[in-house]
Amino acid sequence: MSFLTPLLTVALLTSLPATSQGGSSVIEGVVTQAGTGEPIPGTRIILYGSGPARETRTDERGRFAIAGVSQGHYNVSAQREGYLGAGIDGKFQLSVSAPVNVDERQPIAPVTLTLAMGGVISGRVLDPAGRPLPNTNVEVLTPNSRERRTSGTNDRGEFRFAGLAPGQYVVAASQPTRPNASVRDTYVRTYYPGTIESSRAVPVTVTFGSEVPGIDFTMQTSIVVSVSGRVIFDLPDVQFPYTARLQPTLLLHSFDPDPFNTEATRNAVRAVDTSNGQFEIRGVRPGPHELVISVPGGGSAYIGRKRINASSQDLKDVTIVVRPGVDVPVHVVAPTGSNITAVRNVELRIKDSPRPIGIAGATAGTESFSIQHVPAGEYDVSVTMAPGTSVADIQQAGRSVLKEGIVVGEEPSEPLRLILDSAKPK
Amino acid sequence: MGTLSQFVMFILVAAQAVPLDTSSITGIVSRSGTAEPLDLAVVSLIPAGGAAAPPSVETDSTGRFSFRNVPPGRYAISVRREGYFGPLRHGASAPLVTRQITLTGQQSIPDLQFNMFPGASVSGRIFDERGVPVPGAQVYALRITYDRGRRFLSPIPRRADERGEYRLFSLPPGQYYIRADVAPGGVATGSDGMSRTTYFPNAADLDTAQPVVLTAGAERTALDIGLRATAAATIKGKVINNLSDYKNQSVGFTLLPHDPHILMDNSPSPAGRKFNPETGDFELFGVKPGSYELVATANTSRGVVGEGHVPVEVGGGDVNGITVAISPSVDVKLRLVMESGAAIDTRKLELFLEQRERGTLRLRPSQGLDSNGVVTFSNVPPSMWSPMILGPYPDAYVSDVRQRGKSVFNDGLFRVEGEPESVDLIIQPKGPAIDGIVRGAARSGIETARVVLVPQPPRRKNVLLYQVTNPDAAGHFRFTGVAPGQYKIFAWESVPTNAWENAEFMAPFEGFGRPVSIAGGDVANSTVDLIGENQR
C-alpha cells in the first residue's frame, strides 16, 4: 500500500508486540475500511498455515505484525464484530482473508485486508405506558429470511444489531411465553413501528457504515385465549398415568400465513398432566391451529393430531386421541450414478401449512425403511438430501406425489418409491 | 326415619362445606421505596407441604393479584418479578419474596403488601493493553457464594458489543468483582503464553481487584476495564483413559486452586485447550502461576463415567509431562443401619451423595432402598464424598459413618477411588436437643437471624453435624437430633448460606461462638450473643 512506506514499516516492527515462534520472517499488514480507507483497530487477525494457527489484533492504526514465521504458504484472515468481508454470490462473509507466501530469502509484501462496516439498527421496546421492556426478544429479518438475527433488550429496553449486510429489515419483538398469564389481553409479537400485522411492518433500510438509531416501538397487546382438554391414549403400551422417563411433547402449531412469524410453532412445555392427560395451553391467539403431540413409545414415538379453531373465547374440552397409526414404507430407488447414502431423511409434513411440522424421519443408507406411527391425515412428502444431490421423483402406486402429497388412512399404506436423480454430484 | 333424614342432611352439608369454607386473598406487589406498582409479577399460592404445580397468577397493571375459593390451610405466597429481588439478607438477595398465611375458612384477606427491590446494573468499556476497544469482549459479574465449604465466585456472563461496550443488568444487590477477557473464538486463548483475564479496574488477580458494591436499583456506569497481558504457562500432558468406550467420551479439564481457602473463580476458564481423544494428549494454555489440582473428567450421555486428579505446580515456565489417569466411576452402596428398632419409615428418607473438595457433583441413587436397607449410587467418580440424608424425623441423627468397617465420622467423608464401595450409615432414632435463646439488641425481625450449630474440631468437615435454624420472635431456638460431641453455636443477624462451613470465613467469628458439649442427655440449654451485620 502506498502509505506503508519502508520507514513506517520499521516503526511498526519495533513498536508492535509481535508474537514470535519458530522462523525469522514477519508478516505485517493493515486492515482498512472499504470505501473510506480508514484503519480498523481491534480487528482479530488469524494466521493459518502448516503449524498451529496464530492470532493477534490490530492496533489503533489498524496495523498488525506476526513475527517468527517460517517458510511456507499461509492465509491471513481478519474478522471484527460489526464488520463484513466481501460478498460471495451476494452473501457477505464474516471475515476476509488473503494468501501469503513466505520465502525467507525474500521480503514479504505487507498485507492489506479490507472490511466493510456493516449497518447498525438500534432502538428501544416500550410497554404501552412508555416504560422500557427488558428481556424482550427482538429479531431483524430480511423478507427472504436469508438474514435473521436475534437479540434481547436490556434493562433500558434497548437493543442493537451491528454488522448488518445492506438491505431492508423487518424488526419484530416478542415477549417470552409466560405460562402464568392470567390476563387475556397480553403482549403479542409486534413489528416496528408498532403493529401486529407483518404486512403493516415498515422495513428499516441499512447501508454500509450507516447506523439507524431510534427504532423505538411499543409492544402491542391482543386477546389471547386458553385451549384446554384431554389427551387420550388408544395405544397398546402407553397409558395414563404416564410414568416413562421421556415426557410427551405437545406442540401448538399456528396456521399463520405471516412469513415473518418465526414463533408460529411453539412447544407447550409440560402442558400435559402426566397423571390424567389433561392439558391447558394459555396465551393462544385466535385463529386456526393444529395440536400435535408426540408420545415416546412403540419403538419410536406415537403422534396425535387435532385441528382446532380458536375464537375469542377459551376453547375447552378439546380431545386429542393418540392411536398407533400406520407405517408408511419407503423404498429408495437408486439408478446407476446415484448414491443411496445421499438420502439424509424423509419427512411427512402436515399439509396446508406454511411452516409444517415433520412427522417422522428415516436413516440414510438403507434401501427400505418405514416412517412409523403415522396418524391418519394428509401430508406433503419432504426429503433432505446431501448437498449436490437431488430426488427425481417420489411415487405412490405409480403416481407422483411430489406435488400433491399423500393421504394416510387407517389401512396399511402403499409404499413410497423415492427415485434418486442420477446426475453426478458437483 | 328421622335419623336417616338427619344423616342425609349431614351428607348434603358436608358436600357443600368445602365451597362455603373457602377464602379469598388479594394483594399488591410494588417497588420498594417508590411504591410504584409492579405488573407481570408471578404470584404462587403454595399449600403447606408443597405442590407440583401450585396455582399462579400474574399481577395486573396496578400491581394487584387475587386468589378466590382457597380452601382452609397453611400456605406460602411467593412472588417473583423479572429484574426484581427480595431484600438483601444473609449477604444475598433471593429472586423471590415469600410470606406465610393461615386460612381458617371464609376469610377475605385484603391488600397483602409485597415489596421488591430492583436489580442493579453496571456498564463500561473493555480496552486492550494499547487502549483499543475490544469488540465482543467476554465480561462477567462475579459474586461470592459458598458451596461445600469453598468460596466460589459465581459468574453472570455478558458479551461486549462491537464497540467494546458492555452492560450487565438485573443483578441482585450485593458485592461483585467484574472480570473481562478477550472475545472467545479464534485461536486457543493463551496459546501465545499470555493470559488476558483482568478484573476491574486493571488487576491480573483477585487480590488486587477492586470489588464493586451494588445497592438495589444502582446504575454504575463507566466501569471500564483495561485488559492486562500477564505471563501464563501451558500445561502439557497425557490422559490415560482405561475405560472402555473411550472414543465416545468427551474429556473436560478443570483447574482448581490446590489451597481450598483460595477464592475460586467459577466462571468458565478462558484458557484455551487442545485434546486429542486418540492419543490422550492435551494442552492447557494461559494458566497463571499457582498450585492447582488438575481434574480430568470423562463424560458420556450417561453422566460422569470417570475422573482423574493430579496436583500441578505452575511457576514461571511451561509444565510438561503431566499424566492424569482416569479411574472409572463405580457403584457405591449406602447401607442404613437402624439402631434399637427405630420406628423410621425408610421410604420417607431421601439419600444423596455430595462431592467434596474437588468438585460440585450431587448424585441421586440409581436404585432406591432395597429390603436390606441398601441404596445404590451408580457412576460415582473417584473423589471424596459425603453421604446426605433427609427425612421427616427431626429427632433422628447419624451417629457414625463407616467405610470398610472403619469409622470416617470425623470428616463425614469417604473416598472413592475406582473400586466399588460399601458405606454404612448408623442412624439413631432419638438424639438430644439443644434449647437456647439469642441474646442481643432486642430489635424486631430477629426471626430472620440464623442460628448455626457448628461441630468443633476435629469434626468441622462433617456436614452431617451442622444444623441451621431461625429463632422465633422472642429469640428462642431449638436444635433436635444432635449427635453427642462438642459444638459451638453462632447466631448471625446476616450470613451467606453455607459460609459457616468455610474456615476462612469463620476465623474472625470464632470468639462469638458459644461452646456446648452434648453427652447424651435429653435437653441442653444455651444462650448465644447475636453477631451484628457489621460485626467481626
PDB file of N, CA and C in Angstrom, chain A residues 117-190:
ATOM      1  N   MET A 117     -17.840  -1.771   6.982  1.00  0.00           N
ATOM      2  CA  MET A 117     -18.578  -1.607   8.230  1.00  0.00           C
ATOM      3  C   MET A 117     -20.044  -1.902   7.933  1.00  0.00           C
ATOM      4  N   GLY A 118     -20.579  -2.898   8.647  1.00  0.00           N
ATOM      5  CA  GLY A 118     -21.974  -3.264   8.441  1.00  0.00           C
ATOM      6  C   GLY A 118     -22.893  -2.182   8.982  1.00  0.00           C
ATOM      7  N   GLY A 119     -24.152  -2.296   8.612  1.00  0.00           N
ATOM      8  CA  GLY A 119     -25.137  -1.344   9.124  1.00  0.00           C
ATOM      9  C   GLY A 119     -25.513  -1.668  10.559  1.00  0.00           C
ATOM     10  N   VAL A 120     -26.059  -0.680  11.243  1.00  0.00           N
ATOM     11  CA  VAL A 120     -26.494  -0.854  12.636  1.00  0.00           C
ATOM     12  C   VAL A 120     -27.955  -0.426  12.744  1.00  0.00           C
ATOM     13  N   ILE A 121     -28.742  -1.258  13.407  1.00  0.00           N
ATOM     14  CA  ILE A 121     -30.113  -0.877  13.754  1.00  0.00           C
ATOM     15  C   ILE A 121     -30.193  -0.900  15.269  1.00  0.00           C
ATOM     16  N   SER A 122     -30.593   0.219  15.870  1.00  0.00           N
ATOM     17  CA  SER A 122     -30.731   0.218  17.323  1.00  0.00           C
ATOM     18  C   SER A 122     -32.014   0.935  17.718  1.00  0.00           C
ATOM     19  N   GLY A 123     -32.513   0.599  18.875  1.00  0.00           N
ATOM     20  CA  GLY A 123     -33.757   1.227  19.322  1.00  0.00           C
ATOM     21  C   GLY A 123     -34.182   0.682  20.660  1.00  0.00           C
ATOM     22  N   ARG A 124     -35.439   0.939  20.989  1.00  0.00           N
ATOM     23  CA  ARG A 124     -35.964   0.518  22.283  1.00  0.00           C
ATOM     24  C   ARG A 124     -37.341  -0.100  22.119  1.00  0.00           C
ATOM     25  N   VAL A 125     -37.659  -1.041  22.985  1.00  0.00           N
ATOM     26  CA  VAL A 125     -39.002  -1.609  23.023  1.00  0.00           C
ATOM     27  C   VAL A 125     -39.657  -1.116  24.308  1.00  0.00           C
ATOM     28  N   LEU A 126     -40.863  -0.565  24.169  1.00  0.00           N
ATOM     29  CA  LEU A 126     -41.562   0.046  25.303  1.00  0.00           C
ATOM     30  C   LEU A 126     -42.873  -0.657  25.558  1.00  0.00           C
ATOM     31  N   ASP A 127     -43.365  -0.536  26.780  1.00  0.00           N
ATOM     32  CA  ASP A 127     -44.700  -1.051  27.059  1.00  0.00           C
ATOM     33  C   ASP A 127     -45.714   0.060  26.774  1.00  0.00           C
ATOM     34  N   PRO A 128     -47.022  -0.264  26.769  1.00  0.00           N
ATOM     35  CA  PRO A 128     -47.997   0.763  26.386  1.00  0.00           C
ATOM     36  C   PRO A 128     -47.949   2.011  27.268  1.00  0.00           C
ATOM     37  N   ALA A 129     -47.373   1.891  28.490  1.00  0.00           N
ATOM     38  CA  ALA A 129     -47.257   3.067  29.345  1.00  0.00           C
ATOM     39  C   ALA A 129     -45.969   3.839  29.074  1.00  0.00           C
ATOM     40  N   GLY A 130     -45.201   3.381  28.085  1.00  0.00           N
ATOM     41  CA  GLY A 130     -43.991   4.118  27.716  1.00  0.00           C
ATOM     42  C   GLY A 130     -42.764   3.728  28.513  1.00  0.00           C
ATOM     43  N   ARG A 131     -42.874   2.653  29.323  1.00  0.00           N
ATOM     44  CA  ARG A 131     -41.712   2.215  30.105  1.00  0.00           C
ATOM     45  C   ARG A 131     -40.922   1.185  29.294  1.00  0.00           C
ATOM     46  N   PRO A 132     -39.589   1.132  29.518  1.00  0.00           N
ATOM     47  CA  PRO A 132     -38.800   0.161  28.759  1.00  0.00           C
ATOM     48  C   PRO A 132     -39.193  -1.272  29.114  1.00  0.00           C
ATOM     49  N   LEU A 133     -39.160  -2.152  28.119  1.00  0.00           N
ATOM     50  CA  LEU A 133     -39.475  -3.569  28.342  1.00  0.00           C
ATOM     51  C   LEU A 133     -38.180  -4.377  28.264  1.00  0.00           C
ATOM     52  N   PRO A 134     -37.635  -4.790  29.404  1.00  0.00           N
ATOM     53  CA  PRO A 134     -36.402  -5.576  29.356  1.00  0.00           C
ATOM     54  C   PRO A 134     -36.667  -7.024  28.926  1.00  0.00           C
ATOM     55  N   ASN A 135     -35.602  -7.712  28.597  1.00  0.00           N
ATOM     56  CA  ASN A 135     -35.660  -9.137  28.250  1.00  0.00           C
ATOM     57  C   ASN A 135     -36.732  -9.474  27.224  1.00  0.00           C
ATOM     58  N   THR A 136     -36.881  -8.597  26.255  1.00  0.00           N
ATOM     59  CA  THR A 136     -37.790  -8.858  25.143  1.00  0.00           C
ATOM     60  C   THR A 136     -36.940  -9.388  23.995  1.00  0.00           C
ATOM     61  N   ASN A 137     -37.448 -10.413  23.315  1.00  0.00           N
ATOM     62  CA  ASN A 137     -36.707 -10.942  22.169  1.00  0.00           C
ATOM     63  C   ASN A 137     -36.949 -10.040  20.981  1.00  0.00           C
ATOM     64  N   VAL A 138     -35.865  -9.590  20.360  1.00  0.00           N
ATOM     65  CA  VAL A 138     -36.001  -8.754  19.167  1.00  0.00           C
ATOM     66  C   VAL A 138     -35.315  -9.483  18.020  1.00  0.00           C
ATOM     67  N   GLU A 139     -35.956  -9.436  16.858  1.00  0.00           N
ATOM     68  CA  GLU A 139     -35.397 -10.091  15.674  1.00  0.00           C
ATOM     69  C   GLU A 139     -35.313  -9.076  14.548  1.00  0.00           C
ATOM     70  N   VAL A 140     -34.271  -9.159  13.740  1.00  0.00           N
ATOM     71  CA  VAL A 140     -34.284  -8.448  12.462  1.00  0.00           C
ATOM     72  C   VAL A 140     -34.247  -9.513  11.368  1.00  0.00           C
ATOM     73  N   LEU A 141     -35.132  -9.357  10.394  1.00  0.00           N
ATOM     74  CA  LEU A 141     -35.262 -10.361   9.334  1.00  0.00           C
ATOM     75  C   LEU A 141     -35.328  -9.687   7.980  1.00  0.00           C
ATOM     76  N   THR A 142     -34.698 -10.325   6.988  1.00  0.00           N
ATOM     77  CA  THR A 142     -34.905  -9.872   5.622  1.00  0.00           C
ATOM     78  C   THR A 142     -36.115 -10.625   5.081  1.00  0.00           C
ATOM     79  N   PRO A 143     -36.821 -10.045   4.092  1.00  0.00           N
ATOM     80  CA  PRO A 143     -38.062 -10.683   3.618  1.00  0.00           C
ATOM     81  C   PRO A 143     -37.860 -12.129   3.180  1.00  0.00           C
ATOM     82  N   ASN A 144     -36.706 -12.455   2.623  1.00  0.00           N
ATOM     83  CA  ASN A 144     -36.498 -13.841   2.188  1.00  0.00           C
ATOM     84  C   ASN A 144     -35.919 -14.702   3.318  1.00  0.00           C
ATOM     85  N   SER A 145     -35.795 -14.118   4.522  1.00  0.00           N
ATOM     86  CA  SER A 145     -35.278 -14.822   5.698  1.00  0.00           C
ATOM     87  C   SER A 145     -33.854 -15.317   5.517  1.00  0.00           C
ATOM     88  N   ARG A 146     -33.128 -14.753   4.529  1.00  0.00           N
ATOM     89  CA  ARG A 146     -31.732 -15.163   4.399  1.00  0.00           C
ATOM     90  C   ARG A 146     -30.918 -14.656   5.572  1.00  0.00           C
ATOM     91  N   GLU A 147     -31.296 -13.472   6.022  1.00  0.00           N
ATOM     92  CA  GLU A 147     -30.623 -12.899   7.182  1.00  0.00           C
ATOM     93  C   GLU A 147     -31.618 -12.903   8.329  1.00  0.00           C
ATOM     94  N   ARG A 148     -31.217 -13.439   9.435  1.00  0.00           N
ATOM     95  CA  ARG A 148     -32.084 -13.400  10.610  1.00  0.00           C
ATOM     96  C   ARG A 148     -31.200 -13.314  11.827  1.00  0.00           C
ATOM     97  N   ARG A 149     -31.357 -12.279  12.601  1.00  0.00           N
ATOM     98  CA  ARG A 149     -30.550 -12.112  13.804  1.00  0.00           C
ATOM     99  C   ARG A 149     -31.485 -11.883  14.968  1.00  0.00           C
ATOM    100  N   THR A 150     -31.107 -12.397  16.128  1.00  0.00           N
ATOM    101  CA  THR A 150     -31.947 -12.205  17.310  1.00  0.00           C
ATOM    102  C   THR A 150     -31.100 -11.612  18.429  1.00  0.00           C
ATOM    103  N   SER A 151     -31.776 -10.925  19.317  1.00  0.00           N
ATOM    104  CA  SER A 151     -31.106 -10.326  20.462  1.00  0.00           C
ATOM    105  C   SER A 151     -32.161 -10.080  21.535  1.00  0.00           C
ATOM    106  N   GLY A 152     -31.712  -9.723  22.724  1.00  0.00           N
ATOM    107  CA  GLY A 152     -32.656  -9.402  23.790  1.00  0.00           C
ATOM    108  C   GLY A 152     -32.476  -7.951  24.203  1.00  0.00           C
ATOM    109  N   THR A 153     -33.534  -7.347  24.721  1.00  0.00           N
ATOM    110  CA  THR A 153     -33.390  -5.974  25.202  1.00  0.00           C
ATOM    111  C   THR A 153     -32.761  -5.987  26.594  1.00  0.00           C
ATOM    112  N   ASN A 154     -32.084  -4.894  26.930  1.00  0.00           N
ATOM    113  CA  ASN A 154     -31.508  -4.788  28.268  1.00  0.00           C
ATOM    114  C   ASN A 154     -32.508  -4.116  29.215  1.00  0.00           C
ATOM    115  N   ASP A 155     -32.045  -3.755  30.396  1.00  0.00           N
ATOM    116  CA  ASP A 155     -32.956  -3.182  31.389  1.00  0.00           C
ATOM    117  C   ASP A 155     -33.525  -1.838  30.956  1.00  0.00           C
ATOM    118  N   ARG A 156     -32.918  -1.190  29.967  1.00  0.00           N
ATOM    119  CA  ARG A 156     -33.470   0.059  29.470  1.00  0.00           C
ATOM    120  C   ARG A 156     -34.304  -0.169  28.214  1.00  0.00           C
ATOM    121  N   GLY A 157     -34.604  -1.451  27.921  1.00  0.00           N
ATOM    122  CA  GLY A 157     -35.416  -1.780  26.758  1.00  0.00           C
ATOM    123  C   GLY A 157     -34.653  -1.642  25.448  1.00  0.00           C
ATOM    124  N   GLU A 158     -33.324  -1.467  25.534  1.00  0.00           N
ATOM    125  CA  GLU A 158     -32.538  -1.189  24.328  1.00  0.00           C
ATOM    126  C   GLU A 158     -32.108  -2.473  23.623  1.00  0.00           C
ATOM    127  N   PHE A 159     -32.072  -2.382  22.287  1.00  0.00           N
ATOM    128  CA  PHE A 159     -31.483  -3.460  21.503  1.00  0.00           C
ATOM    129  C   PHE A 159     -30.548  -2.837  20.483  1.00  0.00           C
ATOM    130  N   ARG A 160     -29.643  -3.650  19.955  1.00  0.00           N
ATOM    131  CA  ARG A 160     -28.668  -3.143  18.997  1.00  0.00           C
ATOM    132  C   ARG A 160     -28.197  -4.295  18.118  1.00  0.00           C
ATOM    133  N   PHE A 161     -28.329  -4.115  16.817  1.00  0.00           N
ATOM    134  CA  PHE A 161     -27.822  -5.100  15.859  1.00  0.00           C
ATOM    135  C   PHE A 161     -26.757  -4.413  15.018  1.00  0.00           C
ATOM    136  N   ALA A 162     -25.531  -4.918  15.096  1.00  0.00           N
ATOM    137  CA  ALA A 162     -24.448  -4.323  14.319  1.00  0.00           C
ATOM    138  C   ALA A 162     -23.992  -5.322  13.267  1.00  0.00           C
ATOM    139  N   GLY A 163     -23.231  -4.850  12.308  1.00  0.00           N
ATOM    140  CA  GLY A 163     -22.662  -5.727  11.284  1.00  0.00           C
ATOM    141  C   GLY A 163     -23.707  -6.292  10.337  1.00  0.00           C
ATOM    142  N   LEU A 164     -24.762  -5.509  10.063  1.00  0.00           N
ATOM    143  CA  LEU A 164     -25.805  -5.999   9.155  1.00  0.00           C
ATOM    144  C   LEU A 164     -25.395  -5.739   7.707  1.00  0.00           C
ATOM    145  N   ALA A 165     -25.667  -6.716   6.861  1.00  0.00           N
ATOM    146  CA  ALA A 165     -25.431  -6.527   5.430  1.00  0.00           C
ATOM    147  C   ALA A 165     -26.446  -5.505   4.922  1.00  0.00           C
ATOM    148  N   PRO A 166     -26.081  -4.734   3.892  1.00  0.00           N
ATOM    149  CA  PRO A 166     -27.026  -3.742   3.378  1.00  0.00           C
ATOM    150  C   PRO A 166     -28.328  -4.412   2.963  1.00  0.00           C
ATOM    151  N   GLY A 167     -29.433  -3.744   3.202  1.00  0.00           N
ATOM    152  CA  GLY A 167     -30.718  -4.309   2.809  1.00  0.00           C
ATOM    153  C   GLY A 167     -31.843  -3.744   3.642  1.00  0.00           C
ATOM    154  N   GLN A 168     -32.999  -4.361   3.453  1.00  0.00           N
ATOM    155  CA  GLN A 168     -34.184  -3.940   4.184  1.00  0.00           C
ATOM    156  C   GLN A 168     -34.496  -4.984   5.231  1.00  0.00           C
ATOM    157  N   TYR A 169     -34.765  -4.517   6.435  1.00  0.00           N
ATOM    158  CA  TYR A 169     -35.011  -5.439   7.542  1.00  0.00           C
ATOM    159  C   TYR A 169     -36.337  -5.136   8.213  1.00  0.00           C
ATOM    160  N   VAL A 170     -37.053  -6.206   8.507  1.00  0.00           N
ATOM    161  CA  VAL A 170     -38.251  -6.097   9.334  1.00  0.00           C
ATOM    162  C   VAL A 170     -37.792  -6.335  10.775  1.00  0.00           C
ATOM    163  N   VAL A 171     -38.255  -5.497  11.699  1.00  0.00           N
ATOM    164  CA  VAL A 171     -37.864  -5.641  13.099  1.00  0.00           C
ATOM    165  C   VAL A 171     -39.082  -6.141  13.876  1.00  0.00           C
ATOM    166  N   ALA A 172     -38.925  -7.260  14.586  1.00  0.00           N
ATOM    167  CA  ALA A 172     -40.040  -7.844  15.333  1.00  0.00           C
ATOM    168  C   ALA A 172     -39.633  -8.030  16.787  1.00  0.00           C
ATOM    169  N   ALA A 173     -40.582  -7.843  17.694  1.00  0.00           N
ATOM    170  CA  ALA A 173     -40.308  -8.041  19.120  1.00  0.00           C
ATOM    171  C   ALA A 173     -41.363  -8.967  19.698  1.00  0.00           C
ATOM    172  N   SER A 174     -40.950  -9.832  20.604  1.00  0.00           N
ATOM    173  CA  SER A 174     -41.927 -10.683  21.274  1.00  0.00           C
ATOM    174  C   SER A 174     -41.452 -10.935  22.692  1.00  0.00           C
ATOM    175  N   GLN A 175     -42.399 -11.078  23.582  1.00  0.00           N
ATOM    176  CA  GLN A 175     -42.079 -11.353  24.980  1.00  0.00           C
ATOM    177  C   GLN A 175     -42.014 -12.862  25.150  1.00  0.00           C
ATOM    178  N   PRO A 176     -41.158 -13.337  26.050  1.00  0.00           N
ATOM    179  CA  PRO A 176     -41.119 -14.778  26.298  1.00  0.00           C
ATOM    180  C   PRO A 176     -42.501 -15.252  26.740  1.00  0.00           C
ATOM    181  N   THR A 177     -42.827 -16.501  26.399  1.00  0.00           N
ATOM    182  CA  THR A 177     -44.114 -17.054  26.785  1.00  0.00           C
ATOM    183  C   THR A 177     -44.219 -17.075  28.304  1.00  0.00           C
ATOM    184  N   ARG A 178     -45.316 -16.577  28.802  1.00  0.00           N
ATOM    185  CA  ARG A 178     -45.492 -16.532  30.253  1.00  0.00           C
ATOM    186  C   ARG A 178     -46.594 -17.504  30.630  1.00  0.00           C
ATOM    187  N   PRO A 179     -46.213 -18.663  31.158  1.00  0.00           N
ATOM    188  CA  PRO A 179     -47.215 -19.704  31.389  1.00  0.00           C
ATOM    189  C   PRO A 179     -48.266 -19.292  32.411  1.00  0.00           C
ATOM    190  N   ASN A 180     -47.966 -18.293  33.245  1.00  0.00           N
ATOM    191  CA  ASN A 180     -48.922 -17.929  34.290  1.00  0.00           C
ATOM    192  C   ASN A 180     -49.807 -16.761  33.905  1.00  0.00           C
ATOM    193  N   ALA A 181     -49.733 -16.339  32.637  1.00  0.00           N
ATOM    194  CA  ALA A 181     -50.519 -15.180  32.239  1.00  0.00           C
ATOM    195  C   ALA A 181     -51.981 -15.423  32.556  1.00  0.00           C
ATOM    196  N   SER A 182     -52.546 -14.571  33.386  1.00  0.00           N
ATOM    197  CA  SER A 182     -53.954 -14.740  33.695  1.00  0.00           C
ATOM    198  C   SER A 182     -54.774 -13.699  32.968  1.00  0.00           C
ATOM    199  N   VAL A 183     -54.085 -12.655  32.507  1.00  0.00           N
ATOM    200  CA  VAL A 183     -54.822 -11.629  31.765  1.00  0.00           C
ATOM    201  C   VAL A 183     -55.024 -12.111  30.340  1.00  0.00           C
ATOM    202  N   ARG A 184     -56.188 -11.857  29.785  1.00  0.00           N
ATOM    203  CA  ARG A 184     -56.472 -12.312  28.426  1.00  0.00           C
ATOM    204  C   ARG A 184     -55.861 -11.367  27.399  1.00  0.00           C
ATOM    205  N   ASP A 185     -55.648 -10.118  27.814  1.00  0.00           N
ATOM    206  CA  ASP A 185     -55.025  -9.155  26.935  1.00  0.00           C
ATOM    207  C   ASP A 185     -53.539  -9.211  27.223  1.00  0.00           C
ATOM    208  N   THR A 186     -52.771  -9.790  26.328  1.00  0.00           N
ATOM    209  CA  THR A 186     -51.357  -9.942  26.661  1.00  0.00           C
ATOM    210  C   THR A 186     -50.488  -9.528  25.482  1.00  0.00           C
ATOM    211  N   TYR A 187     -49.181  -9.362  25.751  1.00  0.00           N
ATOM    212  CA  TYR A 187     -48.281  -8.935  24.685  1.00  0.00           C
ATOM    213  C   TYR A 187     -48.223  -9.996  23.600  1.00  0.00           C
ATOM    214  N   VAL A 188     -48.281  -9.529  22.359  1.00  0.00           N
ATOM    215  CA  VAL A 188     -48.120 -10.443  21.236  1.00  0.00           C
ATOM    216  C   VAL A 188     -47.025  -9.893  20.330  1.00  0.00           C
ATOM    217  N   ARG A 189     -46.540 -10.756  19.469  1.00  0.00           N
ATOM    218  CA  ARG A 189     -45.456 -10.390  18.552  1.00  0.00           C
ATOM    219  C   ARG A 189     -45.801  -9.096  17.824  1.00  0.00           C
ATOM    220  N   THR A 190     -44.895  -8.137  17.930  1.00  0.00           N
ATOM    221  CA  THR A 190     -45.154  -6.797  17.395  1.00  0.00           C
ATOM    222  C   THR A 190     -44.029  -6.408  16.439  1.00  0.00           C
TER     223      THR A 190
END
